[in-house]
mmCIF file of C-alpha atoms in Angstrom:
data_model
loop_
_atom_site.group_PDB
_atom_site.id
_atom_site.type_symbol
_atom_site.label_atom_id
_atom_site.label_comp_id
_atom_site.label_asym_id
_atom_site.label_seq_id
_atom_site.Cartn_x
_atom_site.Cartn_y
_atom_site.Cartn_z
ATOM 1 C CA UNK A 10 86.285 11.723 48.566
ATOM 2 C CA UNK A 11 86.346 10.159 44.641
ATOM 3 C CA UNK A 12 89.503 10.743 42.787
ATOM 4 C CA UNK A 13 89.258 13.097 39.880
ATOM 5 C CA UNK A 14 89.386 12.717 36.628
ATOM 6 C CA UNK A 15 91.433 15.499 35.681
ATOM 7 C CA UNK A 16 93.585 17.880 37.658
ATOM 8 C CA UNK A 17 93.852 21.068 35.455
ATOM 9 C CA UNK A 18 96.128 24.046 35.859
ATOM 10 C CA UNK A 19 93.848 27.032 34.098
ATOM 11 C CA UNK A 20 95.963 29.720 33.530
ATOM 12 C CA UNK A 21 94.052 33.027 31.762
ATOM 13 C CA UNK A 22 94.277 36.084 31.858
ATOM 14 C CA UNK A 23 90.658 36.658 31.971
ATOM 15 C CA UNK A 24 88.737 35.975 35.302
ATOM 16 C CA UNK A 25 86.387 37.780 37.631
ATOM 17 C CA UNK A 26 88.192 39.750 40.160
ATOM 18 C CA UNK A 27 86.374 42.362 42.894
ATOM 19 C CA UNK A 28 87.438 45.337 41.099
ATOM 20 C CA UNK A 29 85.583 43.981 37.671
ATOM 21 C CA UNK A 30 83.396 41.145 38.462
ATOM 22 C CA UNK A 31 82.356 40.469 34.760
ATOM 23 C CA UNK A 32 85.896 40.171 33.536
ATOM 24 C CA UNK A 33 86.094 36.672 32.378
ATOM 25 C CA UNK A 34 83.033 35.682 33.841
ATOM 26 C CA UNK A 35 82.239 33.145 30.701
ATOM 27 C CA UNK A 36 85.736 31.678 31.675
ATOM 28 C CA UNK A 37 85.218 30.887 35.098
ATOM 29 C CA UNK A 38 81.749 29.778 34.575
ATOM 30 C CA UNK A 39 83.274 27.370 31.665
ATOM 31 C CA UNK A 40 85.707 25.636 34.021
ATOM 32 C CA UNK A 41 83.323 25.349 36.653
ATOM 33 C CA UNK A 42 81.125 23.108 34.936
ATOM 34 C CA UNK A 43 84.055 20.916 34.607
ATOM 35 C CA UNK A 44 83.522 19.952 37.752
ATOM 36 C CA UNK A 45 80.777 17.641 37.807
ATOM 37 C CA UNK A 46 82.555 15.699 35.228
ATOM 38 C CA UNK A 47 85.260 14.848 37.857
ATOM 39 C CA UNK A 48 87.875 17.927 36.520
ATOM 40 C CA UNK A 49 89.986 20.005 39.771
ATOM 41 C CA UNK A 50 91.398 23.088 39.133
ATOM 42 C CA UNK A 51 93.939 25.697 40.172
ATOM 43 C CA UNK A 52 93.558 29.553 38.663
ATOM 44 C CA UNK A 53 96.787 31.398 37.560
ATOM 45 C CA UNK A 54 95.455 34.375 36.736
ATOM 46 C CA UNK A 55 97.991 36.534 34.328
ATOM 47 C CA UNK A 56 96.634 39.723 35.295
ATOM 48 C CA UNK A 57 97.948 41.805 31.949
ATOM 49 C CA UNK A 58 96.154 44.651 32.455
ATOM 50 C CA UNK A 59 97.735 45.569 35.601
ATOM 51 C CA UNK A 60 101.436 45.064 33.605
ATOM 52 C CA UNK A 61 102.643 43.392 30.870
ATOM 53 C CA UNK A 62 105.607 42.577 32.956
ATOM 54 C CA UNK A 63 102.967 39.393 34.579
ATOM 55 C CA UNK A 64 103.636 37.859 31.315
ATOM 56 C CA UNK A 65 106.848 36.662 32.357
ATOM 57 C CA UNK A 66 106.680 37.059 35.903
ATOM 58 C CA UNK A 67 103.501 34.268 35.093
ATOM 59 C CA UNK A 68 106.191 31.895 33.155
ATOM 60 C CA UNK A 69 108.436 31.699 36.930
ATOM 61 C CA UNK A 70 104.276 30.796 38.646
ATOM 62 C CA UNK A 71 103.439 28.522 36.307
ATOM 63 C CA UNK A 72 106.919 26.452 36.968
ATOM 64 C CA UNK A 73 106.477 26.321 40.536
ATOM 65 C CA UNK A 74 102.847 25.284 40.115
ATOM 66 C CA UNK A 75 104.127 22.306 38.782
ATOM 67 C CA UNK A 76 106.381 21.362 40.717
ATOM 68 C CA UNK A 77 104.436 21.875 43.836
ATOM 69 C CA UNK A 78 101.219 20.014 42.520
ATOM 70 C CA UNK A 79 100.824 16.935 39.882
ATOM 71 C CA UNK A 80 98.374 17.962 36.423
ATOM 72 C CA UNK A 81 97.445 16.185 34.182
ATOM 73 C CA UNK A 82 97.311 19.069 32.292
ATOM 74 C CA UNK A 83 97.218 22.760 31.081
ATOM 75 C CA UNK A 84 94.069 24.504 30.018
ATOM 76 C CA UNK A 85 95.630 28.391 28.844
ATOM 77 C CA UNK A 86 92.832 31.184 28.049
ATOM 78 C CA UNK A 87 93.908 33.034 25.467
ATOM 79 C CA UNK A 88 96.787 33.346 22.759
ATOM 80 C CA UNK A 89 99.465 35.122 25.281
ATOM 81 C CA UNK A 90 97.960 33.037 28.362
ATOM 82 C CA UNK A 91 99.641 30.375 26.020
ATOM 83 C CA UNK A 92 103.145 31.454 25.684
ATOM 84 C CA UNK A 93 102.946 31.559 29.334
ATOM 85 C CA UNK A 94 102.048 27.945 30.107
ATOM 86 C CA UNK A 95 103.980 26.967 27.070
ATOM 87 C CA UNK A 96 107.503 27.763 29.195
ATOM 88 C CA UNK A 97 107.483 23.913 30.120
ATOM 89 C CA UNK A 98 107.080 21.063 28.682
ATOM 90 C CA UNK A 99 106.148 18.382 31.994
ATOM 91 C CA UNK A 100 102.489 19.070 31.221
ATOM 92 C CA UNK A 101 100.620 18.971 28.097
ATOM 93 C CA UNK A 102 98.279 22.512 27.348
ATOM 94 C CA UNK A 103 95.006 22.618 25.676
ATOM 95 C CA UNK A 104 94.640 26.223 23.989
ATOM 96 C CA UNK A 105 91.924 28.131 24.311
ATOM 97 C CA UNK A 106 91.701 30.954 21.811
ATOM 98 C CA UNK A 107 88.885 33.658 22.368
ATOM 99 C CA UNK A 108 88.669 36.030 19.261
ATOM 100 C CA UNK A 109 90.846 38.499 19.229
ATOM 101 C CA UNK A 110 93.785 36.934 19.873
ATOM 102 C CA UNK A 111 93.529 34.951 15.926
ATOM 103 C CA UNK A 112 90.906 38.122 14.465
ATOM 104 C CA UNK A 113 92.733 40.998 15.250
ATOM 105 C CA UNK A 114 91.194 44.324 17.388
ATOM 106 C CA UNK A 115 89.824 46.176 13.914
ATOM 107 C CA UNK A 116 89.464 49.657 13.608
ATOM 108 C CA UNK A 117 86.278 51.638 12.712
ATOM 109 C CA UNK A 118 87.746 51.584 9.649
ATOM 110 C CA UNK A 119 87.789 47.986 9.755
ATOM 111 C CA UNK A 120 91.776 48.331 9.640
ATOM 112 C CA UNK A 121 92.560 46.198 12.571
ATOM 113 C CA UNK A 122 95.377 48.130 14.847
ATOM 114 C CA UNK A 123 99.234 47.179 15.639
ATOM 115 C CA UNK A 124 98.747 45.161 18.927
ATOM 116 C CA UNK A 125 96.048 43.166 16.826
ATOM 117 C CA UNK A 126 98.544 41.998 13.761
ATOM 118 C CA UNK A 127 100.442 41.655 17.336
ATOM 119 C CA UNK A 128 98.370 39.110 18.752
ATOM 120 C CA UNK A 129 96.773 37.865 15.814
ATOM 121 C CA UNK A 130 100.516 37.002 14.639
ATOM 122 C CA UNK A 131 101.476 35.868 18.231
ATOM 123 C CA UNK A 132 98.215 33.087 18.134
ATOM 124 C CA UNK A 133 99.412 31.728 14.789
ATOM 125 C CA UNK A 134 102.655 30.217 16.125
ATOM 126 C CA UNK A 135 101.069 29.496 19.478
ATOM 127 C CA UNK A 136 98.718 27.402 17.837
ATOM 128 C CA UNK A 137 101.596 25.312 16.323
ATOM 129 C CA UNK A 138 103.203 24.986 19.647
ATOM 130 C CA UNK A 139 100.109 23.656 21.615
ATOM 131 C CA UNK A 140 98.962 20.149 22.272
ATOM 132 C CA UNK A 141 95.579 20.522 21.363
ATOM 133 C CA UNK A 142 93.266 24.097 19.854
ATOM 134 C CA UNK A 143 89.919 24.994 20.651
ATOM 135 C CA UNK A 144 88.083 27.809 18.739
ATOM 136 C CA UNK A 145 84.771 29.449 19.223
ATOM 137 C CA UNK A 146 84.133 29.674 15.666
ATOM 138 C CA UNK A 147 84.821 27.980 11.574
ATOM 139 C CA UNK A 148 86.168 31.748 11.054
ATOM 140 C CA UNK A 149 88.881 31.709 13.875
ATOM 141 C CA UNK A 150 89.666 27.787 12.361
ATOM 142 C CA UNK A 151 90.073 28.964 9.431
ATOM 143 C CA UNK A 152 91.814 31.769 9.811
ATOM 144 C CA UNK A 153 94.176 30.045 11.995
ATOM 145 C CA UNK A 154 94.741 27.491 9.032
ATOM 146 C CA UNK A 155 93.927 24.692 11.456
ATOM 147 C CA UNK A 156 90.768 22.966 10.126
ATOM 148 C CA UNK A 157 91.263 19.964 12.787
ATOM 149 C CA UNK A 158 91.097 22.305 15.635
ATOM 150 C CA UNK A 159 88.023 22.168 17.586
ATOM 151 C CA UNK A 160 85.123 24.246 17.240
ATOM 152 C CA UNK A 161 83.660 24.742 20.860
ATOM 153 C CA UNK A 162 81.992 27.437 21.474
ATOM 154 C CA UNK A 163 81.341 28.911 25.212
ATOM 155 C CA UNK A 164 78.151 27.479 26.880
ATOM 156 C CA UNK A 165 75.456 29.285 28.269
ATOM 157 C CA UNK A 166 73.971 28.713 31.706
ATOM 158 C CA UNK A 167 70.296 28.110 31.020
ATOM 159 C CA UNK A 168 69.844 28.051 35.417
ATOM 160 C CA UNK A 169 70.715 31.515 35.002
ATOM 161 C CA UNK A 170 69.899 32.921 32.219
ATOM 162 C CA UNK A 171 66.124 32.583 31.585
ATOM 163 C CA UNK A 172 62.976 33.830 30.559
ATOM 164 C CA UNK A 173 61.065 36.013 33.820
ATOM 165 C CA UNK A 174 58.203 38.259 33.265
ATOM 166 C CA UNK A 175 59.234 41.633 32.182
ATOM 167 C CA UNK A 176 57.573 43.343 34.491
ATOM 168 C CA UNK A 177 59.313 42.384 37.442
ATOM 169 C CA UNK A 178 62.543 42.940 36.044
ATOM 170 C CA UNK A 179 62.039 46.364 34.910
ATOM 171 C CA UNK A 180 60.866 46.963 38.785
ATOM 172 C CA UNK A 181 63.581 45.597 40.145
ATOM 173 C CA UNK A 182 66.055 47.656 38.085
ATOM 174 C CA UNK A 183 64.027 51.118 39.241
ATOM 175 C CA UNK A 184 62.979 50.970 34.922
ATOM 176 C CA UNK A 185 60.050 52.932 33.420
ATOM 177 C CA UNK A 186 57.425 50.622 32.364
ATOM 178 C CA UNK A 187 56.472 52.293 29.662
ATOM 179 C CA UNK A 188 59.597 53.158 28.219
ATOM 180 C CA UNK A 189 60.910 50.977 24.935
ATOM 181 C CA UNK A 190 64.887 49.617 25.711
ATOM 182 C CA UNK A 191 67.583 48.436 23.540
ATOM 183 C CA UNK A 192 70.082 46.507 25.634
ATOM 184 C CA UNK A 193 73.884 47.263 24.836
ATOM 185 C CA UNK A 194 75.411 44.909 27.005
ATOM 186 C CA UNK A 195 79.465 46.143 26.212
ATOM 187 C CA UNK A 196 81.889 48.993 26.595
ATOM 188 C CA UNK A 197 80.661 51.997 24.972
ATOM 189 C CA UNK A 198 84.013 52.647 24.809
ATOM 190 C CA UNK A 199 85.611 49.521 23.122
ATOM 191 C CA UNK A 200 85.999 50.635 19.270
ATOM 192 C CA UNK A 201 85.160 47.467 17.460
ATOM 193 C CA UNK A 202 81.364 47.461 19.562
ATOM 194 C CA UNK A 203 80.414 49.800 17.817
ATOM 195 C CA UNK A 204 77.999 51.830 19.701
ATOM 196 C CA UNK A 205 78.480 55.048 17.761
ATOM 197 C CA UNK A 206 76.334 53.167 15.231
ATOM 198 C CA UNK A 207 74.255 51.693 17.497
ATOM 199 C CA UNK A 208 73.462 55.139 18.845
ATOM 200 C CA UNK A 209 72.966 56.185 15.438
ATOM 201 C CA UNK A 210 69.903 53.396 14.573
ATOM 202 C CA UNK A 211 68.370 54.366 17.873
ATOM 203 C CA UNK A 212 68.151 57.659 16.954
ATOM 204 C CA UNK A 213 65.969 56.967 13.809
ATOM 205 C CA UNK A 214 64.080 54.065 15.110
ATOM 206 C CA UNK A 215 62.990 56.751 17.950
ATOM 207 C CA UNK A 216 61.332 58.777 15.559
ATOM 208 C CA UNK A 217 58.706 55.883 15.228
ATOM 209 C CA UNK A 218 59.102 54.279 18.507
ATOM 210 C CA UNK A 219 58.346 56.625 21.721
ATOM 211 C CA UNK A 220 60.730 56.160 24.309
ATOM 212 C CA UNK A 221 63.068 54.469 23.021
ATOM 213 C CA UNK A 222 66.275 54.385 25.254
ATOM 214 C CA UNK A 223 69.718 52.528 25.015
ATOM 215 C CA UNK A 224 70.312 50.294 28.527
ATOM 216 C CA UNK A 225 73.713 49.930 28.687
ATOM 217 C CA UNK A 226 75.109 47.308 31.021
ATOM 218 C CA UNK A 227 78.221 46.930 31.614
ATOM 219 C CA UNK A 228 80.924 45.701 34.466
ATOM 220 C CA UNK A 229 78.429 43.788 36.296
ATOM 221 C CA UNK A 230 78.776 40.902 37.648
ATOM 222 C CA UNK A 231 77.034 37.464 35.510
ATOM 223 C CA UNK A 232 74.006 37.292 37.791
ATOM 224 C CA UNK A 233 72.850 40.355 37.208
ATOM 225 C CA UNK A 234 72.750 40.383 33.344
ATOM 226 C CA UNK A 235 70.050 38.291 33.571
ATOM 227 C CA UNK A 236 67.560 41.272 34.811
ATOM 228 C CA UNK A 237 68.616 43.544 31.875
ATOM 229 C CA UNK A 238 67.859 40.717 29.328
ATOM 230 C CA UNK A 239 64.340 40.222 30.964
ATOM 231 C CA UNK A 240 64.034 44.435 30.943
ATOM 232 C CA UNK A 241 65.593 45.360 28.022
ATOM 233 C CA UNK A 242 63.105 44.638 24.396
ATOM 234 C CA UNK A 243 65.819 44.415 22.019
ATOM 235 C CA UNK A 244 68.926 43.636 21.861
ATOM 236 C CA UNK A 245 71.535 44.871 18.983
ATOM 237 C CA UNK A 246 74.898 43.540 17.915
ATOM 238 C CA UNK A 247 77.067 45.667 15.642
ATOM 239 C CA UNK A 248 80.767 44.464 16.212
ATOM 240 C CA UNK A 249 83.545 44.651 13.968
ATOM 241 C CA UNK A 250 85.437 41.543 14.908
ATOM 242 C CA UNK A 251 83.452 38.245 17.362
ATOM 243 C CA UNK A 252 84.176 35.183 17.774
ATOM 244 C CA UNK A 253 81.558 33.760 19.500
ATOM 245 C CA UNK A 254 79.341 35.994 21.285
ATOM 246 C CA UNK A 255 78.465 35.323 24.672
ATOM 247 C CA UNK A 256 75.938 38.425 24.808
ATOM 248 C CA UNK A 257 73.863 37.165 21.772
ATOM 249 C CA UNK A 258 73.254 33.171 23.478
ATOM 250 C CA UNK A 259 72.544 34.669 26.628
ATOM 251 C CA UNK A 260 69.798 36.614 25.387
ATOM 252 C CA UNK A 261 68.515 34.100 23.153
ATOM 253 C CA UNK A 262 68.511 32.038 26.380
ATOM 254 C CA UNK A 263 66.130 34.603 28.075
ATOM 255 C CA UNK A 264 63.715 34.768 24.476
ATOM 256 C CA UNK A 265 65.024 38.574 24.114
ATOM 257 C CA UNK A 266 64.953 39.399 20.240
ATOM 258 C CA UNK A 267 68.474 39.487 18.985
ATOM 259 C CA UNK A 268 69.222 42.164 16.016
ATOM 260 C CA UNK A 269 72.676 41.108 15.139
ATOM 261 C CA UNK A 270 75.107 41.394 12.404
ATOM 262 C CA UNK A 271 77.375 39.103 10.210
ATOM 263 C CA UNK A 272 79.447 38.216 12.976
ATOM 264 C CA UNK A 273 81.652 35.467 14.057
ATOM 265 C CA UNK A 274 79.120 32.718 14.593
ATOM 266 C CA UNK A 275 76.198 35.469 15.037
ATOM 267 C CA UNK A 276 74.288 33.904 11.693
ATOM 268 C CA UNK A 277 74.364 29.835 13.621
ATOM 269 C CA UNK A 278 73.612 31.298 16.592
ATOM 270 C CA UNK A 279 69.995 32.741 15.818
ATOM 271 C CA UNK A 280 69.382 29.979 13.657
ATOM 272 C CA UNK A 281 65.790 30.182 12.236
ATOM 273 C CA UNK A 282 64.884 31.423 15.623
ATOM 274 C CA UNK A 283 61.015 34.090 14.410
ATOM 275 C CA UNK A 284 61.809 37.351 15.725
ATOM 276 C CA UNK A 285 66.024 37.708 15.453
ATOM 277 C CA UNK A 286 67.586 39.234 11.942
ATOM 278 C CA UNK A 287 70.690 39.713 10.732
ATOM 279 C CA UNK A 288 71.458 42.506 9.099
ATOM 280 C CA UNK A 289 73.841 44.859 7.065
ATOM 281 C CA UNK A 290 76.682 46.997 9.049
ATOM 282 C CA UNK A 291 74.345 50.147 8.857
ATOM 283 C CA UNK A 292 72.130 52.276 10.995
ATOM 284 C CA UNK A 293 69.276 52.714 8.604
ATOM 285 C CA UNK A 294 68.756 48.397 8.324
ATOM 286 C CA UNK A 295 69.089 48.242 12.106
ATOM 287 C CA UNK A 296 66.965 51.238 12.719
ATOM 288 C CA UNK A 297 64.324 49.604 11.068
ATOM 289 C CA UNK A 298 64.713 46.448 12.182
ATOM 290 C CA UNK A 299 64.844 47.756 16.105
ATOM 291 C CA UNK A 300 61.049 49.157 14.962
ATOM 292 C CA UNK A 301 59.842 46.399 13.503
ATOM 293 C CA UNK A 302 60.670 44.308 17.153
ATOM 294 C CA UNK A 303 59.469 46.953 19.196
ATOM 295 C CA UNK A 304 56.074 47.163 16.981
ATOM 296 C CA UNK A 305 55.002 43.428 17.607
ATOM 297 C CA UNK A 306 56.427 43.101 20.640
ATOM 298 C CA UNK A 307 57.169 39.852 22.733
ATOM 299 C CA UNK A 308 59.848 37.382 22.808
ATOM 300 C CA UNK A 309 60.914 34.889 20.679
ATOM 301 C CA UNK A 310 61.801 31.241 21.238
ATOM 302 C CA UNK A 311 65.451 31.314 20.743
ATOM 303 C CA UNK A 312 65.972 29.226 24.420
ATOM 304 C CA UNK A 313 64.728 26.234 22.544
ATOM 305 C CA UNK A 314 67.372 26.660 19.240
ATOM 306 C CA UNK A 315 70.047 27.652 21.970
ATOM 307 C CA UNK A 316 69.850 24.697 24.582
ATOM 308 C CA UNK A 317 72.450 22.723 22.444
ATOM 309 C CA UNK A 318 75.181 25.263 23.806
ATOM 310 C CA UNK A 319 74.050 24.609 27.127
ATOM 311 C CA UNK A 320 76.877 24.606 29.960
ATOM 312 C CA UNK A 321 76.866 20.814 30.269
ATOM 313 C CA UNK A 322 76.791 20.142 26.799
ATOM 314 C CA UNK A 323 79.618 21.946 25.894
ATOM 315 C CA UNK A 324 81.367 20.708 28.893
ATOM 316 C CA UNK A 325 81.027 17.100 27.447
ATOM 317 C CA UNK A 326 82.757 18.142 24.531
ATOM 318 C CA UNK A 327 85.872 19.512 26.551
ATOM 319 C CA UNK A 328 85.842 16.552 28.505
ATOM 320 C CA UNK A 329 86.334 14.916 25.056
ATOM 321 C CA UNK A 330 89.261 17.159 24.411
ATOM 322 C CA UNK A 331 90.925 16.530 27.698
ATOM 323 C CA UNK A 332 90.656 12.427 27.139
ATOM 324 C CA UNK A 333 92.155 13.123 24.068
ATOM 325 C CA UNK A 334 95.036 15.422 25.046
ATOM 326 C CA UNK A 335 95.767 13.161 27.954
ATOM 327 C CA UNK A 336 95.993 10.444 25.592
ATOM 328 C CA UNK A 337 98.688 11.401 23.417
#
């Protein structure tokens, strides 16, 4: 058996479980993409949703794990996980910030919540204690005041997220072949995703597009999402805050038209792709583009544009960060 190039301890509060197979699936996918590059890793999941005390318990678990096995570095995902990892100084830490741990958690009004302020302050301080910092967008690097941070969006699995016949996807999901579907791949109750605004936009667009419905895809294993993206006619994003939204990349990889507000790096993600649109965070503007996309029909060539963020390309960037971190 070949010797691993790097042995990594992953400390994260985002990882799929049987109870929630979609939670943190992008973190798992990113780490799995590093295996072909010679990375071996163990995962320490900090289940903060179960109990906030698990963060304190995690400190002891990290130390125990480091005594049990040798590691070249710790890769922490999400700011609070970084604090758990930092209660040791035996190995360097690569810190991947996700989005709201830097940008906060805005209310519908746009003002940050108290919890969001805490995450921002925590992230700002910890970023200066990590060995290396990865962020998902230039906006996040600016917010941290760290222009030298590595800007590396999560990659998209082009083998999983690929175009297929819409009719076949709809048949598999049991969807009406004659209707039009607007995809919403998030929790409707998560305020910053602005499901209320998308509902309003679809209601307006329905006046001109018969049989228009919202297709929700929440809490699904990642393997099922391509079916929903291929079954839909368009995806609409109205979020108040995002780092680098994975759903936009995945939709692009399936050639699904995307209508989005200018949030995170969405403008860069859709680029010059015909059939994709950046709109104001207003129901009327969104509705106009929904009608336009539904009337013209068809798919985009978004897969060609987003291929630069393939899992393999992003994995190589992370390997470069690992190399620089271990050399320090």
